Amino acid sequence: MDFISAFMVNSTVQAITPILLAALAGSLCARVGVFNIAMEGQLLIGAFCAVAGSHYTGSAALGVAAALVGTVVFSLILAYGATVFRGDAVVICIGMNLLASGLTAYLLRQLFGVSGVFSDPNIAELAKIRIASIHSIPWLGWIVSRQTVLTYLSWALTALVAYVLYRTPMGLRLRGVGEDPEAADTMGIDVRRYRVVTVLAAGALTGLGGAQLSLGTVGIFSEDMSAGRGWIAVVAVMLGRDNPLLAALACVLFGIADALSVKLQAQGLPNQLTDIVPYVVTLAALVISYRRKRGTRLA
């Protein structure tokens, strides 16, 4: 693999991170019985808060902290709307996605006096970490040792979430809340509290994804820059059947599709055609998964 191909794979690994973190959030919510399709809006809120925090403080770390806080606060709508007020989670999530799009566009004009794209030298981007022991290795050094801390953290969190869900008493209670809330309540588990806390924790994960999207990838904010990544994360959760490890594998599949689209564009194909490759792969994977699931049920 040549230098250009290695660089493309490096960029693809970075691009997977927001989708992976959102897919982890969706898997956690699904495990407690809350169907979360608001990741598109949550990524957008996280990206905006990260840029705003970084711009005003001059610190990428504080920008990430702002993304965490902003997305958790935004997630209160789903956390309490779907549990305390017993609203329809799908309707709430669609409203949150629309709210995030309109709110970030409005705040972009009010806070920075621009529309469309906000770029400023004061925005501190997330630094790429160079691992000295492998940085000099051809190809591998470019892919593994030149990522942001959030990229490394996303894979560590994937392992941690899987461990907590399947190897700890807390994970057993979380799964019990989603599978049979009445039985969990009979055993003395506060179903409502578990759901609220889990949805807020999932919001924090998606906030990290938004911070990676704006500070770790491009260093700017543009309106609706989540660009369907939240919906791809929803599909990853469905393909993984609420298992964070399988959802992570689905995210890798979408990352490969993204790399393929870039490669095809480099070969001279129109970008209008190559840009749809990840979404075509997403739809194809969803259809195949549905057909297999249906065939299993009929058998």
Tab-separated table of C-alpha atoms in Angstrom:
chain	number	residue	atom	x	y	z
A	1	MET	CA	0.000	0.000	0.000
A	2	ASP	CA	1.430	3.391	-0.979
A	3	PHE	CA	1.580	6.592	1.034
A	4	ILE	CA	-1.631	8.007	-0.434
A	5	SER	CA	-3.556	4.825	0.338
A	6	ALA	CA	-2.224	4.790	3.905
A	7	PHE	CA	-3.280	8.401	4.336
A	8	MET	CA	-6.766	7.551	3.072
A	9	VAL	CA	-7.056	4.655	5.542
A	10	ASN	CA	-5.866	6.964	8.333
A	11	SER	CA	-8.604	9.452	7.459
A	12	THR	CA	-11.159	6.648	7.316
A	13	VAL	CA	-10.239	5.502	10.832
A	14	GLN	CA	-10.836	9.053	12.028
A	15	ALA	CA	-14.168	9.148	10.189
A	16	ILE	CA	-15.322	5.932	11.868
A	17	THR	CA	-14.935	7.429	15.359
A	18	PRO	CA	-18.115	9.598	15.473
A	19	ILE	CA	-20.210	6.747	14.067
A	20	LEU	CA	-18.692	4.251	16.503
A	21	LEU	CA	-19.323	6.439	19.549
A	22	ALA	CA	-22.899	7.091	18.412
A	23	ALA	CA	-23.419	3.356	17.829
A	24	LEU	CA	-22.211	2.624	21.370
A	25	ALA	CA	-24.723	5.172	22.634
A	26	GLY	CA	-27.509	3.575	20.621
A	27	SER	CA	-26.596	0.091	21.861
A	28	LEU	CA	-26.709	1.225	25.489
A	29	CYS	CA	-30.088	2.893	25.028
A	30	ALA	CA	-31.501	-0.173	23.278
A	31	ARG	CA	-30.341	-2.381	26.132
A	32	VAL	CA	-32.489	-0.452	28.611
A	33	GLY	CA	-35.485	-0.365	26.302
A	34	VAL	CA	-35.169	3.163	24.860
A	35	PHE	CA	-35.059	3.286	21.061
A	36	ASN	CA	-32.707	6.175	20.361
A	37	ILE	CA	-32.679	7.571	16.828
A	38	ALA	CA	-31.653	11.061	17.957
A	39	MET	CA	-27.928	10.426	17.440
A	40	GLU	CA	-27.928	12.610	14.327
A	41	GLY	CA	-29.028	15.619	16.364
A	42	GLN	CA	-26.813	14.709	19.313
A	43	LEU	CA	-23.733	14.550	17.079
A	44	LEU	CA	-24.629	17.962	15.687
A	45	ILE	CA	-25.055	19.487	19.156
A	46	GLY	CA	-21.768	17.945	20.280
A	47	ALA	CA	-19.936	19.279	17.224
A	48	PHE	CA	-21.304	22.793	17.737
A	49	CYS	CA	-20.603	22.904	21.478
A	50	ALA	CA	-17.078	21.587	20.897
A	51	VAL	CA	-16.285	24.342	18.388
A	52	ALA	CA	-17.906	27.028	20.545
A	53	GLY	CA	-16.059	25.879	23.673
A	54	SER	CA	-12.756	25.608	21.839
A	55	HIS	CA	-13.219	29.024	20.213
A	56	TYR	CA	-13.999	30.877	23.444
A	57	THR	CA	-11.434	29.134	25.653
A	58	GLY	CA	-8.676	28.375	23.153
A	59	SER	CA	-8.487	24.826	24.518
A	60	ALA	CA	-9.441	21.655	22.661
A	61	ALA	CA	-9.896	19.819	25.977
A	62	LEU	CA	-12.395	22.410	27.181
A	63	GLY	CA	-14.095	22.186	23.796
A	64	VAL	CA	-14.559	18.456	24.334
A	65	ALA	CA	-15.867	19.164	27.846
A	66	ALA	CA	-18.364	21.643	26.395
A	67	ALA	CA	-19.498	18.984	23.916
A	68	LEU	CA	-20.037	16.528	26.761
A	69	VAL	CA	-22.048	18.961	28.855
A	70	GLY	CA	-24.063	20.324	25.946
A	71	THR	CA	-25.030	16.907	24.608
A	72	VAL	CA	-25.931	15.533	28.045
A	73	VAL	CA	-28.199	18.537	28.639
A	74	PHE	CA	-29.734	18.057	25.199
A	75	SER	CA	-30.275	14.357	25.991
A	76	LEU	CA	-32.439	15.273	28.976
A	77	ILE	CA	-35.269	15.691	26.465
A	78	LEU	CA	-35.166	11.998	25.574
A	79	ALA	CA	-34.186	10.782	29.040
A	80	TYR	CA	-37.188	12.339	30.770
A	81	GLY	CA	-39.533	12.520	27.801
A	82	ALA	CA	-39.430	8.759	27.188
A	83	THR	CA	-39.356	7.670	30.839
A	84	VAL	CA	-40.903	10.156	33.262
A	85	PHE	CA	-43.470	11.532	30.799
A	86	ARG	CA	-43.860	8.227	28.899
A	87	GLY	CA	-43.698	9.848	25.478
A	88	ASP	CA	-43.095	7.991	22.240
A	89	ALA	CA	-39.304	7.722	21.883
A	90	VAL	CA	-39.400	7.780	18.081
A	91	VAL	CA	-41.459	10.985	17.979
A	92	ILE	CA	-39.236	12.596	20.609
A	93	CYS	CA	-36.070	11.657	18.733
A	94	ILE	CA	-37.332	13.010	15.415
A	95	GLY	CA	-38.195	16.268	17.174
A	96	MET	CA	-34.704	16.370	18.721
A	97	ASN	CA	-33.058	15.931	15.319
A	98	LEU	CA	-35.087	18.784	13.873
A	99	LEU	CA	-34.422	20.926	16.941
A	100	ALA	CA	-30.665	20.315	16.750
A	101	SER	CA	-30.537	21.340	13.097
A	102	GLY	CA	-32.480	24.541	13.647
A	103	LEU	CA	-30.897	25.428	16.987
A	104	THR	CA	-27.287	25.091	15.809
A	105	ALA	CA	-28.035	27.141	12.676
A	106	TYR	CA	-29.668	29.841	14.830
A	107	LEU	CA	-26.841	29.918	17.393
A	108	LEU	CA	-24.277	30.043	14.594
A	109	ARG	CA	-25.786	33.332	13.461
A	110	GLN	CA	-26.326	34.732	16.942
A	111	LEU	CA	-22.945	33.853	18.452
A	112	PHE	CA	-20.617	34.148	15.480
A	113	GLY	CA	-22.554	36.230	12.972
A	114	VAL	CA	-22.124	33.773	10.131
A	115	SER	CA	-24.236	31.210	8.352
A	116	GLY	CA	-23.251	27.971	6.707
A	117	VAL	CA	-19.677	27.462	7.904
A	118	PHE	CA	-17.778	28.851	10.895
A	119	SER	CA	-13.988	28.757	10.718
A	120	ASP	CA	-11.651	30.724	12.950
A	121	PRO	CA	-7.943	30.575	13.896
A	122	ASN	CA	-8.953	30.598	17.580
A	123	ILE	CA	-10.514	27.143	17.257
A	124	ALA	CA	-8.084	24.724	18.896
A	125	GLU	CA	-8.186	21.360	17.145
A	126	LEU	CA	-7.503	18.002	18.760
A	127	ALA	CA	-3.868	17.035	18.345
A	128	LYS	CA	-2.839	13.868	16.531
A	129	ILE	CA	-0.926	11.544	18.833
A	130	ARG	CA	2.311	10.086	17.503
A	131	ILE	CA	3.292	6.776	19.109
A	132	ALA	CA	7.062	6.737	18.848
A	133	SER	CA	7.449	2.946	18.947
A	134	ILE	CA	5.387	2.402	15.791
A	135	HIS	CA	5.463	5.785	14.082
A	136	SER	CA	8.446	4.853	11.913
A	137	ILE	CA	6.825	1.637	10.669
A	138	PRO	CA	5.766	2.114	7.040
A	139	TRP	CA	1.999	2.313	6.471
A	140	LEU	CA	1.127	1.038	9.973
A	141	GLY	CA	2.677	4.109	11.596
A	142	TRP	CA	0.499	6.430	9.518
A	143	ILE	CA	-2.682	4.557	10.420
A	144	VAL	CA	-2.212	3.754	14.110
A	145	SER	CA	0.048	6.474	15.479
A	146	ARG	CA	-1.548	9.565	13.965
A	147	GLN	CA	-4.987	9.585	15.586
A	148	THR	CA	-6.652	11.828	18.134
A	149	VAL	CA	-7.152	10.759	21.717
A	150	LEU	CA	-10.879	10.371	21.023
A	151	THR	CA	-10.188	7.785	18.331
A	152	TYR	CA	-8.165	5.644	20.742
A	153	LEU	CA	-10.731	6.271	23.463
A	154	SER	CA	-13.611	5.144	21.237
A	155	TRP	CA	-12.172	1.641	20.863
A	156	ALA	CA	-11.318	1.459	24.559
A	157	LEU	CA	-14.893	2.456	25.370
A	158	THR	CA	-16.187	-0.236	23.006
A	159	ALA	CA	-14.374	-2.879	25.029
A	160	LEU	CA	-15.448	-1.275	28.312
A	161	VAL	CA	-19.131	-1.073	27.364
A	162	ALA	CA	-19.110	-4.708	26.196
A	163	TYR	CA	-17.429	-5.791	29.426
A	164	VAL	CA	-19.880	-3.876	31.614
A	165	LEU	CA	-22.916	-5.203	29.728
A	166	TYR	CA	-21.920	-8.873	29.723
A	167	ARG	CA	-19.522	-9.349	32.615
A	168	THR	CA	-20.806	-7.245	35.519
A	169	PRO	CA	-23.894	-7.235	37.768
A	170	MET	CA	-24.673	-3.704	36.581
A	171	GLY	CA	-24.752	-4.920	32.995
A	172	LEU	CA	-27.107	-7.736	33.978
A	173	ARG	CA	-29.452	-5.222	35.570
A	174	LEU	CA	-29.253	-2.953	32.523
A	175	ARG	CA	-30.173	-5.797	30.203
A	176	GLY	CA	-32.920	-6.873	32.558
A	177	VAL	CA	-34.424	-3.391	32.503
A	178	GLY	CA	-34.658	-3.541	28.721
A	179	GLU	CA	-35.800	-7.149	28.364
A	180	ASP	CA	-38.391	-7.308	31.146
A	181	PRO	CA	-38.887	-4.027	33.034
A	182	GLU	CA	-41.743	-5.406	35.126
A	183	ALA	CA	-39.643	-8.283	36.400
A	184	ALA	CA	-36.745	-5.910	37.071
A	185	ASP	CA	-39.060	-3.619	39.040
A	186	THR	CA	-40.301	-6.612	41.062
A	187	MET	CA	-36.688	-7.358	42.023
A	188	GLY	CA	-36.294	-3.830	43.396
A	189	ILE	CA	-34.465	-2.259	40.439
A	190	ASP	CA	-35.391	1.362	39.797
A	191	VAL	CA	-36.201	1.016	36.090
A	192	ARG	CA	-36.810	4.715	35.553
A	193	ARG	CA	-33.517	5.749	37.149
A	194	TYR	CA	-31.525	3.188	35.161
A	195	ARG	CA	-33.062	4.390	31.917
A	196	VAL	CA	-32.502	8.066	32.631
A	197	VAL	CA	-28.871	7.597	33.664
A	198	THR	CA	-28.155	5.314	30.697
A	199	VAL	CA	-29.651	7.751	28.169
A	200	LEU	CA	-27.576	10.580	29.656
A	201	ALA	CA	-24.417	8.442	29.558
A	202	ALA	CA	-25.215	7.624	25.943
A	203	GLY	CA	-25.568	11.350	25.294
A	204	ALA	CA	-22.062	11.856	26.658
A	205	LEU	CA	-20.717	9.231	24.246
A	206	THR	CA	-22.412	10.934	21.313
A	207	GLY	CA	-21.050	14.269	22.499
A	208	LEU	CA	-17.538	12.832	22.224
A	209	GLY	CA	-18.414	11.749	18.696
A	210	GLY	CA	-19.527	15.272	17.857
A	211	ALA	CA	-16.294	16.700	19.266
A	212	GLN	CA	-14.277	14.319	17.086
A	213	LEU	CA	-16.345	15.325	14.084
A	214	SER	CA	-15.618	19.043	14.442
A	215	LEU	CA	-12.333	19.314	16.360
A	216	GLY	CA	-10.663	16.048	15.413
A	217	THR	CA	-11.453	15.904	11.716
A	218	VAL	CA	-11.896	19.359	10.150
A	219	GLY	CA	-11.525	22.064	12.822
A	220	ILE	CA	-14.656	23.915	11.719
A	221	PHE	CA	-18.410	23.793	12.186
A	222	SER	CA	-20.840	23.714	9.293
A	223	GLU	CA	-24.599	23.467	9.384
A	224	ASP	CA	-25.854	19.872	9.431
A	225	MET	CA	-22.281	18.598	9.368
A	226	SER	CA	-23.345	15.301	10.957
A	227	ALA	CA	-24.462	14.486	7.383
A	228	GLY	CA	-26.294	11.257	8.130
A	229	ARG	CA	-23.659	9.739	10.441
A	230	GLY	CA	-26.192	9.447	13.242
A	231	TRP	CA	-28.519	7.478	10.984
A	232	ILE	CA	-25.665	5.203	9.929
A	233	ALA	CA	-25.031	4.607	13.649
A	234	VAL	CA	-28.695	3.604	14.038
A	235	VAL	CA	-28.227	1.031	11.259
A	236	ALA	CA	-25.006	-0.200	12.933
A	237	VAL	CA	-26.943	-0.780	16.155
A	238	MET	CA	-29.624	-2.691	14.259
A	239	LEU	CA	-27.055	-4.797	12.396
A	240	GLY	CA	-25.226	-5.510	15.651
A	241	ARG	CA	-28.515	-6.415	17.372
A	242	ASP	CA	-27.705	-4.082	20.259
A	243	ASN	CA	-24.315	-5.733	20.806
A	244	PRO	CA	-21.584	-3.047	21.015
A	245	LEU	CA	-18.885	-5.313	19.552
A	246	LEU	CA	-20.991	-6.301	16.552
A	247	ALA	CA	-22.058	-2.689	16.104
A	248	ALA	CA	-18.368	-1.723	16.041
A	249	LEU	CA	-17.771	-4.257	13.258
A	250	ALA	CA	-20.640	-2.706	11.317
A	251	CYS	CA	-19.003	0.706	11.749
A	252	VAL	CA	-15.790	-0.707	10.282
A	253	LEU	CA	-17.797	-1.932	7.286
A	254	PHE	CA	-19.160	1.570	6.736
A	255	GLY	CA	-15.658	2.979	7.122
A	256	ILE	CA	-14.393	0.658	4.395
A	257	ALA	CA	-17.265	1.825	2.187
A	258	ASP	CA	-16.243	5.418	2.853
A	259	ALA	CA	-12.643	4.636	1.890
A	260	LEU	CA	-13.916	2.968	-1.257
A	261	SER	CA	-15.876	6.073	-2.209
A	262	VAL	CA	-12.746	8.214	-1.826
A	263	LYS	CA	-10.738	5.725	-3.881
A	264	LEU	CA	-13.342	5.740	-6.652
A	265	GLN	CA	-13.354	9.532	-6.668
A	266	ALA	CA	-9.566	9.493	-7.024
A	267	GLN	CA	-10.042	7.289	-10.076
A	268	GLY	CA	-12.036	10.063	-11.734
A	269	LEU	CA	-15.632	9.097	-10.992
A	270	PRO	CA	-18.011	12.011	-10.237
A	271	ASN	CA	-18.254	12.873	-6.553
A	272	GLN	CA	-22.069	12.864	-6.845
A	273	LEU	CA	-21.783	9.143	-7.541
A	274	THR	CA	-19.013	8.218	-5.116
A	275	ASP	CA	-20.564	10.057	-2.157
A	276	ILE	CA	-23.527	7.684	-2.139
A	277	VAL	CA	-21.385	4.535	-1.755
A	278	PRO	CA	-21.439	4.433	2.107
A	279	TYR	CA	-25.209	4.902	2.143
A	280	VAL	CA	-25.771	2.237	-0.531
A	281	VAL	CA	-23.657	-0.181	1.519
A	282	THR	CA	-25.648	0.773	4.624
A	283	LEU	CA	-28.974	0.064	2.937
A	284	ALA	CA	-27.682	-3.184	1.424
A	285	ALA	CA	-26.425	-4.400	4.805
A	286	LEU	CA	-29.752	-3.526	6.409
A	287	VAL	CA	-31.726	-5.402	3.747
A	288	ILE	CA	-29.469	-8.480	4.017
A	289	SER	CA	-29.779	-8.448	7.804
A	290	TYR	CA	-33.554	-8.174	7.601
A	291	ARG	CA	-33.821	-11.049	5.112
A	292	ARG	CA	-31.629	-13.294	7.246
A	293	LYS	CA	-33.614	-12.462	10.369
A	294	ARG	CA	-36.870	-13.145	8.572
A	295	GLY	CA	-35.543	-16.434	7.182
A	296	THR	CA	-34.494	-17.512	10.696
A	297	ARG	CA	-37.966	-16.785	12.052
A	298	LEU	CA	-39.685	-18.708	9.250
A	299	ALA	CA	-37.399	-21.671	9.831
